Short mmCIF file of C-alpha atoms in Angstrom, two decimals:
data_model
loop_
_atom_site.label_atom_id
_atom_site.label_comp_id
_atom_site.label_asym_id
_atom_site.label_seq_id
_atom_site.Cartn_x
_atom_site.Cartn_y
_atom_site.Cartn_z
CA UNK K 61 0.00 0.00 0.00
CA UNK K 62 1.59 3.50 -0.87
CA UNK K 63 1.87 5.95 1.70
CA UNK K 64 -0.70 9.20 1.46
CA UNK K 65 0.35 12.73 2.43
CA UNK K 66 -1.91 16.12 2.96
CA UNK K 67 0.00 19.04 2.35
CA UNK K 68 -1.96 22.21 2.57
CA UNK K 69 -0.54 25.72 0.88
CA UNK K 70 0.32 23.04 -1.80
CA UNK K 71 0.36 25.57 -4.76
CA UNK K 72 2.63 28.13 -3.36
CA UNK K 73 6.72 27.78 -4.00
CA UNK K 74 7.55 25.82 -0.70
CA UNK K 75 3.96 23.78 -1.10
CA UNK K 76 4.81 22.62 -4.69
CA UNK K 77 8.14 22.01 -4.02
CA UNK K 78 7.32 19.40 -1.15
CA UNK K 79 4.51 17.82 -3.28
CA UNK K 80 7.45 17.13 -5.73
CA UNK K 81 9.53 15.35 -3.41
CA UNK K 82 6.84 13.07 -2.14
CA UNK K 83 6.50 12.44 -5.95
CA UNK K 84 9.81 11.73 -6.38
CA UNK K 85 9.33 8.97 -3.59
CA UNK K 86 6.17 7.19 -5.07
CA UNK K 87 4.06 8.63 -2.34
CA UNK K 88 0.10 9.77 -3.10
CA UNK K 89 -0.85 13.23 -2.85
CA UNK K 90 -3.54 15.05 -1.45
CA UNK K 91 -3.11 18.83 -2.90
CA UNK K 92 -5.10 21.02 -0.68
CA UNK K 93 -4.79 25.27 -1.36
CA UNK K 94 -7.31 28.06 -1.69
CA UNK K 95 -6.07 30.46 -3.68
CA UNK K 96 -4.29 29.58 -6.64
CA UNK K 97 -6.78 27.15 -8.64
CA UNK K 98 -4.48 27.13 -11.94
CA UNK K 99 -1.49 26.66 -10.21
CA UNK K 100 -2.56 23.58 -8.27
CA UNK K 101 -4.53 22.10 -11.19
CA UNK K 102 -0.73 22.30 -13.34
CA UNK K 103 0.51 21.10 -10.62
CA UNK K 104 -1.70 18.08 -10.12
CA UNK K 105 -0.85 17.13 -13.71
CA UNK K 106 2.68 17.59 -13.26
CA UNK K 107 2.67 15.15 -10.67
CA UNK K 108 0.22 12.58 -12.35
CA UNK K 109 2.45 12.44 -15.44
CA UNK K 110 5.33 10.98 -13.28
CA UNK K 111 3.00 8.27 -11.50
CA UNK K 112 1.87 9.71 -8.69
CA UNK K 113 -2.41 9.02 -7.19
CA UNK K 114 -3.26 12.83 -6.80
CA UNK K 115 -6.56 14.43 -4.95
CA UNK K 116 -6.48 18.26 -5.65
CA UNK K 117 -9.25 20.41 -4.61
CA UNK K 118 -9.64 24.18 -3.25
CA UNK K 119 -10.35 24.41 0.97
CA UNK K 120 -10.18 27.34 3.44
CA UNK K 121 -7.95 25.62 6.16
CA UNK K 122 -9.56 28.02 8.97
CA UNK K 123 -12.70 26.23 8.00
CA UNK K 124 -13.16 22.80 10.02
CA UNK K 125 -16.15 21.31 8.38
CA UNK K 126 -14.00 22.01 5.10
CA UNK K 127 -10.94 20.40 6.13
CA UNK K 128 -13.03 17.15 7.43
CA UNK K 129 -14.96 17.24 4.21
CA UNK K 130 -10.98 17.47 2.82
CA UNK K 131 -9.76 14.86 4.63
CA UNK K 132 -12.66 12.55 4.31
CA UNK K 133 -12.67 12.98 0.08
CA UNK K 134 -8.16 12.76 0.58
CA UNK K 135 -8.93 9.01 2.70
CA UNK K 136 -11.78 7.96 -0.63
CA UNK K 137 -9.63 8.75 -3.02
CA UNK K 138 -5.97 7.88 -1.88
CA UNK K 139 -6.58 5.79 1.22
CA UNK K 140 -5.33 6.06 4.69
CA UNK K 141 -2.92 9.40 5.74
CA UNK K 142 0.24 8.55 6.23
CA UNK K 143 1.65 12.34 6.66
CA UNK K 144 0.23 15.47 7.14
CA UNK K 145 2.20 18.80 6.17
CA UNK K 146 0.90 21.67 7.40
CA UNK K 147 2.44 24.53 4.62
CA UNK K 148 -0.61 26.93 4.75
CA UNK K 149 0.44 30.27 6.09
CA UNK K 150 0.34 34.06 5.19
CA UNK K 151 1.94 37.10 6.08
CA UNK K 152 2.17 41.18 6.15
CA UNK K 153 5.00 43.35 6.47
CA UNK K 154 3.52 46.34 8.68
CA UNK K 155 3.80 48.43 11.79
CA UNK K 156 1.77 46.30 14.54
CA UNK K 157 0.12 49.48 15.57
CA UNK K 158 -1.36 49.50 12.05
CA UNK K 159 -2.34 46.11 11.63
CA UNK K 160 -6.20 46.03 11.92
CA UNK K 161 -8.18 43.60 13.58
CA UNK K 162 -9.32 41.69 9.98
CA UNK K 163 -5.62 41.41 9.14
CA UNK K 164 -4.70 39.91 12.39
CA UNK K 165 -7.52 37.61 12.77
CA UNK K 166 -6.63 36.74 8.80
CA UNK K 167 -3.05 35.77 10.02
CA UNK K 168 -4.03 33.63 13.23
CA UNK K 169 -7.05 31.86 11.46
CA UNK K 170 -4.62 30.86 8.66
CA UNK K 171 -1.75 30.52 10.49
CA UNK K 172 -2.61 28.69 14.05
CA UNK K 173 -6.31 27.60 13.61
CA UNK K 174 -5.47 26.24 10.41
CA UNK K 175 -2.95 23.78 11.82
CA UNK K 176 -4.77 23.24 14.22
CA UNK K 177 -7.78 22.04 12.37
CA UNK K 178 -5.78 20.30 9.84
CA UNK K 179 -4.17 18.04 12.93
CA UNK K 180 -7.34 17.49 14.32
CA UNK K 181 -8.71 16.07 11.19
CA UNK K 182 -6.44 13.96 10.36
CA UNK K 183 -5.27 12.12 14.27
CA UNK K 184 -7.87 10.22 15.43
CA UNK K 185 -6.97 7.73 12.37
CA UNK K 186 -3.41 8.47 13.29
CA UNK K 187 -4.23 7.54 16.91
CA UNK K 188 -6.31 4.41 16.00
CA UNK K 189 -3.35 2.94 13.84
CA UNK K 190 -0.47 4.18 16.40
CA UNK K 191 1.28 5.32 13.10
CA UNK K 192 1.20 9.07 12.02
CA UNK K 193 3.67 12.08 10.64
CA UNK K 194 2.64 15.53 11.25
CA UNK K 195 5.00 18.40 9.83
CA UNK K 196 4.36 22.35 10.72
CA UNK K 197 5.73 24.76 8.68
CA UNK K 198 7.35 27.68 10.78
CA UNK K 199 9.65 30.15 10.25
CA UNK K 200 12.95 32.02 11.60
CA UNK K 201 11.02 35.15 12.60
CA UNK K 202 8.67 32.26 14.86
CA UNK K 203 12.06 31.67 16.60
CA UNK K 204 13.82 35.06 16.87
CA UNK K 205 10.81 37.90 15.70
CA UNK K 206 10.63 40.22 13.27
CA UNK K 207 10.34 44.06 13.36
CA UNK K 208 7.00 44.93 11.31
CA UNK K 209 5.89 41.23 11.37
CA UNK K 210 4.29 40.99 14.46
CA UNK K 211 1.69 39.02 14.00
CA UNK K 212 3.56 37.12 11.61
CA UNK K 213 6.40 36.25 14.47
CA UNK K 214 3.77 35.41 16.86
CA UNK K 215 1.82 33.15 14.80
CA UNK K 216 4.65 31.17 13.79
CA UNK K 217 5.86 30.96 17.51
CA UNK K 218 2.03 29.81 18.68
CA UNK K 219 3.03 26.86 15.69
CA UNK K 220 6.66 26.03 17.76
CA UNK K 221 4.52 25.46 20.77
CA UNK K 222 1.55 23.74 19.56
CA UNK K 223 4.10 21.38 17.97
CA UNK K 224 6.25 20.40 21.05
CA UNK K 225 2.82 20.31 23.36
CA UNK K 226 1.01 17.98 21.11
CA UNK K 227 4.16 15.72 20.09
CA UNK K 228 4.53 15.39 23.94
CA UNK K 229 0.17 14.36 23.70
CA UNK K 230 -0.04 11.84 20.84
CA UNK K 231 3.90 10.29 21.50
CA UNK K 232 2.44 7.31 23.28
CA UNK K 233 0.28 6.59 20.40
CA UNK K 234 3.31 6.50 18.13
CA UNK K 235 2.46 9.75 16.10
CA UNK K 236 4.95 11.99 15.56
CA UNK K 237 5.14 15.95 15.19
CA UNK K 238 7.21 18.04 14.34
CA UNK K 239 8.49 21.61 12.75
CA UNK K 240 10.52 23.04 10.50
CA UNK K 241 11.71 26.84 10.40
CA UNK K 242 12.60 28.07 7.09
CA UNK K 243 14.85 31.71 6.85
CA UNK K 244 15.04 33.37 4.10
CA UNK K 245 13.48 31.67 0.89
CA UNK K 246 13.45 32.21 -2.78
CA UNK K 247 9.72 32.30 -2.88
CA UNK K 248 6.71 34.53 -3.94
CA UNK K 249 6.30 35.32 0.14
CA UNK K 250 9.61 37.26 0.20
CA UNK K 251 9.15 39.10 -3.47
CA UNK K 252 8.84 42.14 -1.76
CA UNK K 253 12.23 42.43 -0.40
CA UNK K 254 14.75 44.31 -3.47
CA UNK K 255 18.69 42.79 -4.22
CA UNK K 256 19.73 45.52 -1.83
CA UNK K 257 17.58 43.70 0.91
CA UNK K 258 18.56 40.47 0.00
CA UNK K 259 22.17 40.84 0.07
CA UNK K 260 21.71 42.77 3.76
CA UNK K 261 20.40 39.41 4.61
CA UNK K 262 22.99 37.49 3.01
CA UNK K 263 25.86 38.82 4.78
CA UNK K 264 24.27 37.62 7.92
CA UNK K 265 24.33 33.78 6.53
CA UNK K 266 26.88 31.68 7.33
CA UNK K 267 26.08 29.62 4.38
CA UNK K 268 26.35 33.33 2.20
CA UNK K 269 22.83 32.04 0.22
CA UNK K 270 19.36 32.25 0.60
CA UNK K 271 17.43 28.96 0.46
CA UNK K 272 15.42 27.35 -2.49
CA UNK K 273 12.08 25.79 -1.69
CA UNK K 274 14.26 22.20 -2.35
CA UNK K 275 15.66 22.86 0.64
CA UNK K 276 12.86 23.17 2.58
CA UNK K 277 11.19 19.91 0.77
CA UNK K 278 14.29 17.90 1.47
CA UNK K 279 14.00 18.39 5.68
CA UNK K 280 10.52 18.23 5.38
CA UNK K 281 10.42 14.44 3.65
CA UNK K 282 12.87 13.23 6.22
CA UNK K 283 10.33 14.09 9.19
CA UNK K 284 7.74 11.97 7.27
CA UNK K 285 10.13 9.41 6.21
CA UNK K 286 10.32 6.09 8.41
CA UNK K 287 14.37 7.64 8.95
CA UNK K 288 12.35 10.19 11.67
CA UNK K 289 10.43 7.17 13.51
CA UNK K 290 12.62 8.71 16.67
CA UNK K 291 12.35 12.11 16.53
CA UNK K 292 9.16 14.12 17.36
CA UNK K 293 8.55 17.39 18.79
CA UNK K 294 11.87 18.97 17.54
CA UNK K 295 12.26 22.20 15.16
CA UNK K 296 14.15 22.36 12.87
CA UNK K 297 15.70 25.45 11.44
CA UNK K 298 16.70 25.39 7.29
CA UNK K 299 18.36 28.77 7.25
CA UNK K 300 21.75 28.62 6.48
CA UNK K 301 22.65 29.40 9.64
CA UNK K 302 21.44 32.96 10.02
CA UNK K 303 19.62 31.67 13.41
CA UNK K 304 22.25 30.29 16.04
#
């Protein structure tokens, strides 16, 4: 039977990127994103054309009844989750005295409720079988903070700790969780930032490169691989460094 992984935010640059990888490996694919319909449809054909079982469809991850409905039609059509990677997230680069109210609440419901509602859909399966991955995406500024990503930071941090507190929960029931902070990444997300920016950030790498969505894909397959069976709440920076 071929392993089955959910990755949500799975037409974006990271999203895609770890869709390929599980590809690569034979696994089936449950594309979930919201957004970018014609994007995830190319993607989904990409992915059939090299062998892959794919499930596509759009679904507003801050939505539980959608995400059940998602993971119900994922189990139909592919069979029983094997991995779940939560990729979903958004940000804004503002002042957090500016940020209004819908803009937070967008951030949090994406960000936090949207993990948590994916995770909650998918482990009582998890549970029953004592077999389960679960991967959050994070990032450096969930670790360290960022000035004019407040809300941002703070989500990302709320994803740290939800991942060590429920890795310490489901443990005895053999599921696994864990996280993965990503710095700086060639990606639509950090488009806004100019050369000048980029090499600023640079110089602070001790690996003197910003990362490629591969890299992200690559640490993100190992914590869903059986290579991880002894590792769970643990976060994992892929940054080149510029957190120590």
């Amino acid at each position: 039977m071929n392993n089955t992984v959910i990755i949500t935010g799975a037409s974006g640059g990271i999203g895609s990127s770890i869709a390929r990888k599980f590809a690569e490996k034979g696994w089936n694919i449950a594309l979930m994103y919201f957004n970018s319909q014609t994007e995830a449809e190319s993607l989904k054909k990409e992915l059939e054309s090299s062998g892959s079982k794919i499930y596509c469809r759009k679904c507003d991850v801050s939505d539980i009844n959608q995400v059940n409905d998602f993971v119900r039609e994922a189990e139909e059509n592919l069979g029983e989750i094997t991995a779940l990677v939560n990729n979903a997230g958004v940000s804004l680069q503002k002042l957090f005295c500016d940020v209004t109210d819908e803009e937070a609440q967008k951030i949090f419901d994406i960000n936090v409720k949207g993990v948590f509602n994916s995770s909650k859909a998918v482990l009582p399966a998890m549970i029953r079988r004592k077999s389960g991955k679960i991967v959050n995406v994070s990032s450096m500024w969930g670790i360290c903070g960022a000035s004019c990503e407040v809300h941002y930071s703070a989500s990302k941090a709320a994803v740290i700790g939800f991942t060590k507190a429920l890795a310490k929960e489901v443990g005895p029931s053999s599921v696994n969780v864990n996280c993965v902070a990503p710095g700086l990444i060639d990606t639509k997300m950090n488009s806004h930032l100019d050369s000048e920016a980029i090499k600023m950030f640079v110089d602070e790498i001790p690996l003197m490169r910003i990362g490629t969505a591969h890299d992200v894909a690559e640490m993100v397959y190992f914590l869903c691989s059986d290579a991880s069976d002894y590792i769970t709440g643990q976060t994992f920076s892929v940054d080149g460094g510029i957190v120590i």
